[in-house]
Amino acid sequence: MTGDVRRDIILINECLGIGEVALSDHRSSQPTREELEKVLTQARLGGMLSGKAGVVQFHMGVGKRGIDVLLAIVRETEIPARHFIPTHVNRAFHLFEQAKEFARLGGYVDITSGIREQDGFPACVKPSDAIKILYEEGVPMDKVTMSSDANGCMSVTLPDGSQKQLAVSPDSFQEEVKDALLAGVPTEVVAKVVSSNPAQANGLYPQKGCLQADSDADLIIYSDSYDVDTVIAKGQIMVAAGEALVKGTFEK
């Protein structure tokens, strides 16, 4: 916005970092390793000078290279792994395997709740299964996050190389949280993956991601069957007994 990403992070309050940079994807601009290192360095310096996270979000495609270049940068440079956040890491099996290694090196990895077989992704790892596998294999769970990708439209490559656009269900996030809990992942682990972990990854903790004095009063209360009962945002009750109390302009 100002012509310099480091300056953007320093001067614009809402700017926490850079993203999304597409990798291993047909839509990627195919940045070189040197270009990625420069982008990461600019984000890091901007974050250091502004007191922000200075992170770079990476949109991961299904290309065979996966996150090879990010693993190499973490291993071979002085750029801390905490500035990298590859997302959609459950969209392909080989990518998910690399994500385990990346988290063990100290980087954050983000699972996308709408990448599921029923949504048109036959070669993916179901989000709740991904959480369970990472937990059972001893991957540092404080480095794992799950997000909805803003319920954006995900595309799937068909056998002929064409693209199929898919509208992702807005319910996928809650469904995968519930499935992870029903699969036996401890409540405190699932809670961190969708609350304190993303807040810390993006430098928003403790204003977000926890309940304590001076933090935003954001809270979801679940029923015994793991369905959403109550939602409180900044102290205002938005949902009670499963019914929305606050609605948008075009909602009834």
CSV table of C-alpha atoms in Angstrom, one decimal:
chain,number,residue,atom,x,y,z
A,1,MET,CA,0.0,0.0,0.0
A,2,THR,CA,2.9,2.3,0.7
A,3,GLY,CA,5.1,0.7,-1.9
A,4,ASP,CA,7.2,-1.2,0.7
A,5,VAL,CA,6.0,-4.2,2.6
A,6,ARG,CA,8.2,-3.4,5.6
A,7,ARG,CA,6.8,0.1,5.8
A,8,ASP,CA,3.2,-1.3,5.4
A,9,ILE,CA,3.7,-3.4,8.5
A,10,ILE,CA,5.3,-0.6,10.5
A,11,LEU,CA,2.8,2.2,9.6
A,12,ILE,CA,-0.5,0.4,9.1
A,13,ASN,CA,-2.0,-0.9,12.3
A,14,GLU,CA,-4.1,-3.6,10.6
A,15,CYS,CA,-1.2,-5.0,8.7
A,16,LEU,CA,0.4,-7.8,10.6
A,17,GLY,CA,2.5,-9.4,7.9
A,18,ILE,CA,2.4,-10.6,4.3
A,19,GLY,CA,0.1,-13.0,2.5
A,20,GLU,CA,-0.8,-15.1,0.8
A,21,VAL,CA,2.3,-16.0,-1.2
A,22,ALA,CA,1.3,-19.0,-3.4
A,23,LEU,CA,3.8,-21.9,-3.7
A,24,SER,CA,3.7,-25.3,-5.5
A,25,ASP,CA,0.6,-24.1,-7.2
A,26,HIS,CA,-0.3,-23.4,-10.9
A,27,ARG,CA,-1.5,-19.9,-9.8
A,28,SER,CA,1.8,-19.1,-8.2
A,29,SER,CA,4.2,-16.4,-9.6
A,30,GLN,CA,6.9,-19.0,-9.0
A,31,PRO,CA,9.1,-16.9,-6.7
A,32,THR,CA,12.7,-17.9,-6.3
A,33,ARG,CA,14.2,-18.9,-3.0
A,34,GLU,CA,16.1,-15.6,-3.0
A,35,GLU,CA,12.9,-13.6,-3.5
A,36,LEU,CA,11.2,-15.6,-0.7
A,37,GLU,CA,14.1,-14.9,1.7
A,38,LYS,CA,13.9,-11.2,1.0
A,39,VAL,CA,10.1,-11.2,1.6
A,40,LEU,CA,10.5,-13.0,4.9
A,41,THR,CA,13.3,-10.7,6.0
A,42,GLN,CA,11.2,-7.6,5.2
A,43,ALA,CA,8.3,-9.1,7.2
A,44,ARG,CA,10.5,-9.9,10.1
A,45,LEU,CA,12.1,-6.5,10.2
A,46,GLY,CA,8.7,-4.8,9.9
A,47,GLY,CA,7.5,-6.9,12.8
A,48,MET,CA,10.5,-6.1,14.9
A,49,LEU,CA,10.2,-2.4,14.4
A,50,SER,CA,6.4,-2.3,15.0
A,51,GLY,CA,6.0,-4.9,17.7
A,52,LYS,CA,4.0,-7.2,15.4
A,53,ALA,CA,4.4,-10.8,14.4
A,54,GLY,CA,5.8,-10.0,11.0
A,55,VAL,CA,4.6,-13.3,9.5
A,56,VAL,CA,4.3,-14.5,5.9
A,57,GLN,CA,1.3,-16.6,5.0
A,58,PHE,CA,1.9,-19.2,2.3
A,59,HIS,CA,-0.9,-20.6,0.1
A,60,MET,CA,0.2,-24.2,-0.6
A,61,GLY,CA,-0.9,-26.0,-3.7
A,62,VAL,CA,-0.6,-29.7,-4.5
A,63,GLY,CA,2.6,-29.4,-6.5
A,64,LYS,CA,5.2,-32.2,-5.9
A,65,ARG,CA,7.7,-29.7,-4.4
A,66,GLY,CA,5.4,-28.9,-1.5
A,67,ILE,CA,7.2,-26.8,1.1
A,68,ASP,CA,10.7,-28.0,0.2
A,69,VAL,CA,11.9,-24.4,-0.3
A,70,LEU,CA,10.5,-23.3,3.1
A,71,LEU,CA,12.2,-26.3,4.8
A,72,ALA,CA,15.5,-25.3,3.2
A,73,ILE,CA,15.3,-21.7,4.2
A,74,VAL,CA,14.6,-22.6,7.8
A,75,ARG,CA,17.5,-25.0,7.9
A,76,GLU,CA,20.0,-22.9,6.0
A,77,THR,CA,19.4,-19.3,7.0
A,78,GLU,CA,19.0,-17.3,10.2
A,79,ILE,CA,15.3,-16.4,9.5
A,80,PRO,CA,13.3,-17.8,12.5
A,81,ALA,CA,10.7,-20.4,11.5
A,82,ARG,CA,8.0,-18.6,13.5
A,83,HIS,CA,7.7,-16.1,10.6
A,84,PHE,CA,6.4,-18.8,8.2
A,85,ILE,CA,2.8,-19.9,8.1
A,86,PRO,CA,2.0,-22.4,5.3
A,87,THR,CA,-1.7,-23.0,5.0
A,88,HIS,CA,-3.9,-25.7,3.3
A,89,VAL,CA,-1.3,-28.2,4.5
A,90,ASN,CA,-3.9,-31.0,4.6
A,91,ARG,CA,-4.8,-30.7,0.9
A,92,ALA,CA,-2.3,-33.5,-0.2
A,93,PHE,CA,-0.7,-36.4,1.6
A,94,HIS,CA,2.9,-35.5,0.7
A,95,LEU,CA,2.3,-31.9,1.8
A,96,PHE,CA,0.9,-33.1,5.1
A,97,GLU,CA,4.0,-35.2,5.8
A,98,GLN,CA,6.2,-32.2,5.1
A,99,ALA,CA,4.1,-30.1,7.5
A,100,LYS,CA,4.9,-32.5,10.3
A,101,GLU,CA,8.6,-31.8,9.8
A,102,PHE,CA,8.1,-28.1,9.4
A,103,ALA,CA,6.3,-27.9,12.8
A,104,ARG,CA,9.1,-29.9,14.4
A,105,LEU,CA,11.5,-27.2,13.2
A,106,GLY,CA,9.5,-24.5,15.0
A,107,GLY,CA,7.2,-23.3,12.2
A,108,TYR,CA,3.5,-22.9,12.3
A,109,VAL,CA,1.3,-25.1,10.0
A,110,ASP,CA,-2.3,-24.3,9.2
A,111,ILE,CA,-5.0,-26.9,8.5
A,112,THR,CA,-7.9,-25.7,6.3
A,113,SER,CA,-11.3,-26.9,7.6
A,114,GLY,CA,-13.0,-26.8,4.2
A,115,ILE,CA,-10.6,-29.2,2.5
A,116,ARG,CA,-12.4,-32.5,2.8
A,117,GLU,CA,-13.4,-35.4,0.6
A,118,GLN,CA,-17.1,-34.4,0.7
A,119,ASP,CA,-16.1,-30.9,-0.5
A,120,GLY,CA,-14.4,-32.3,-3.6
A,121,PHE,CA,-10.8,-33.1,-2.3
A,122,PRO,CA,-10.3,-36.9,-2.7
A,123,ALA,CA,-6.6,-36.8,-2.0
A,124,CYS,CA,-6.7,-34.7,1.2
A,125,VAL,CA,-6.3,-35.4,4.9
A,126,LYS,CA,-9.6,-34.7,6.7
A,127,PRO,CA,-9.0,-31.8,9.0
A,128,SER,CA,-10.0,-33.5,12.2
A,129,ASP,CA,-8.0,-36.5,11.2
A,130,ALA,CA,-5.0,-34.3,10.6
A,131,ILE,CA,-5.3,-32.8,14.1
A,132,LYS,CA,-5.5,-36.3,15.6
A,133,ILE,CA,-2.5,-37.7,13.6
A,134,LEU,CA,-0.3,-34.7,14.5
A,135,TYR,CA,-1.3,-35.1,18.2
A,136,GLU,CA,-0.7,-38.9,18.2
A,137,GLU,CA,2.7,-38.6,16.4
A,138,GLY,CA,4.0,-36.1,18.9
A,139,VAL,CA,4.2,-33.1,16.6
A,140,PRO,CA,4.3,-29.9,18.8
A,141,MET,CA,0.7,-29.0,19.0
A,142,ASP,CA,1.4,-25.4,19.9
A,143,LYS,CA,2.6,-25.0,16.3
A,144,VAL,CA,-0.7,-26.3,14.7
A,145,THR,CA,-3.6,-24.1,13.8
A,146,MET,CA,-6.9,-24.6,11.9
A,147,SER,CA,-8.7,-22.0,10.0
A,148,SER,CA,-11.7,-21.8,7.5
A,149,ASP,CA,-9.8,-19.8,4.9
A,150,ALA,CA,-12.5,-17.2,5.5
A,151,ASN,CA,-15.0,-19.7,4.0
A,152,GLY,CA,-13.5,-18.8,0.6
A,153,CYS,CA,-13.9,-20.7,-2.6
A,154,MET,CA,-11.4,-23.5,-3.1
A,155,SER,CA,-10.6,-25.0,-6.5
A,156,VAL,CA,-9.8,-28.6,-7.4
A,157,THR,CA,-7.8,-29.6,-10.4
A,158,LEU,CA,-9.7,-32.1,-12.6
A,159,PRO,CA,-7.9,-35.0,-14.5
A,160,ASP,CA,-7.9,-32.9,-17.7
A,161,GLY,CA,-6.1,-30.0,-16.0
A,162,SER,CA,-9.1,-27.7,-15.8
A,163,GLN,CA,-10.3,-26.2,-12.6
A,164,LYS,CA,-13.5,-26.8,-10.7
A,165,GLN,CA,-14.5,-24.0,-8.3
A,166,LEU,CA,-16.1,-25.1,-5.1
A,167,ALA,CA,-18.1,-23.1,-2.6
A,168,VAL,CA,-16.8,-24.1,0.9
A,169,SER,CA,-19.5,-24.8,3.5
A,170,PRO,CA,-19.4,-22.2,6.3
A,171,ASP,CA,-20.2,-25.0,8.7
A,172,SER,CA,-16.9,-26.9,8.0
A,173,PHE,CA,-15.0,-25.3,10.8
A,174,GLN,CA,-17.4,-26.2,13.6
A,175,GLU,CA,-17.9,-29.7,12.1
A,176,GLU,CA,-14.2,-30.4,12.1
A,177,VAL,CA,-13.8,-29.1,15.7
A,178,LYS,CA,-16.6,-31.4,16.8
A,179,ASP,CA,-15.2,-34.4,14.8
A,180,ALA,CA,-11.7,-33.9,16.4
A,181,LEU,CA,-13.3,-33.9,19.9
A,182,LEU,CA,-15.4,-37.0,19.1
A,183,ALA,CA,-12.2,-38.7,17.8
A,184,GLY,CA,-10.7,-38.5,21.2
A,185,VAL,CA,-8.3,-35.5,20.8
A,186,PRO,CA,-8.2,-33.9,24.3
A,187,THR,CA,-10.4,-30.8,24.6
A,188,GLU,CA,-7.5,-28.6,25.6
A,189,VAL,CA,-5.5,-29.6,22.5
A,190,VAL,CA,-8.4,-28.9,20.1
A,191,ALA,CA,-9.1,-25.6,21.9
A,192,LYS,CA,-5.5,-24.4,21.5
A,193,VAL,CA,-5.5,-25.3,17.8
A,194,VAL,CA,-8.4,-22.9,17.1
A,195,SER,CA,-7.8,-20.2,19.7
A,196,SER,CA,-4.5,-19.4,21.4
A,197,ASN,CA,-2.3,-20.9,18.7
A,198,PRO,CA,-3.6,-18.8,15.8
A,199,ALA,CA,-3.6,-15.8,18.1
A,200,GLN,CA,0.1,-16.4,19.0
A,201,ALA,CA,1.1,-17.1,15.4
A,202,ASN,CA,-0.3,-13.8,14.3
A,203,GLY,CA,0.9,-11.8,17.3
A,204,LEU,CA,-2.5,-11.1,18.7
A,205,TYR,CA,-2.1,-13.0,22.0
A,206,PRO,CA,-3.1,-12.2,24.7
A,207,GLN,CA,-5.7,-9.7,23.4
A,208,LYS,CA,-7.1,-12.7,21.4
A,209,GLY,CA,-7.0,-16.4,22.1
A,210,CYS,CA,-7.4,-16.4,25.9
A,211,LEU,CA,-9.7,-15.3,28.8
A,212,GLN,CA,-7.9,-13.0,31.2
A,213,ALA,CA,-8.0,-9.4,32.3
A,214,ASP,CA,-7.7,-6.8,29.5
A,215,SER,CA,-8.3,-9.5,26.8
A,216,ASP,CA,-11.2,-9.3,24.4
A,217,ALA,CA,-14.1,-11.2,25.9
A,218,ASP,CA,-14.5,-13.7,23.0
A,219,LEU,CA,-15.9,-17.0,24.0
A,220,ILE,CA,-17.7,-20.0,22.5
A,221,ILE,CA,-19.7,-22.3,24.9
A,222,TYR,CA,-20.4,-25.8,23.6
A,223,SER,CA,-23.2,-28.2,24.6
A,224,ASP,CA,-22.5,-31.7,25.9
A,225,SER,CA,-22.7,-32.9,22.3
A,226,TYR,CA,-20.1,-30.4,21.1
A,227,ASP,CA,-22.6,-28.2,19.3
A,228,VAL,CA,-22.3,-24.4,19.6
A,229,ASP,CA,-24.6,-23.2,22.4
A,230,THR,CA,-23.4,-19.6,23.1
A,231,VAL,CA,-21.1,-17.2,21.3
A,232,ILE,CA,-19.8,-14.0,23.0
A,233,ALA,CA,-17.7,-11.5,21.0
A,234,LYS,CA,-16.0,-8.7,22.8
A,235,GLY,CA,-18.5,-9.2,25.7
A,236,GLN,CA,-21.6,-9.1,23.5
A,237,ILE,CA,-23.8,-12.2,23.4
A,238,MET,CA,-24.1,-13.0,19.7
A,239,VAL,CA,-25.6,-16.5,19.9
A,240,ALA,CA,-27.7,-18.0,22.8
A,241,ALA,CA,-29.1,-21.5,23.0
A,242,GLY,CA,-27.9,-22.1,19.5
A,243,GLU,CA,-29.9,-19.2,18.1
A,244,ALA,CA,-28.3,-16.0,16.6
A,245,LEU,CA,-29.3,-12.9,18.5
A,246,VAL,CA,-27.2,-10.5,16.4
A,247,LYS,CA,-27.7,-10.6,12.6
A,248,GLY,CA,-26.3,-8.9,9.6
A,249,THR,CA,-28.1,-6.3,7.5
A,250,PHE,CA,-29.4,-8.9,5.0
A,251,GLU,CA,-30.2,-11.7,7.5
A,252,LYS,CA,-33.6,-12.5,9.0
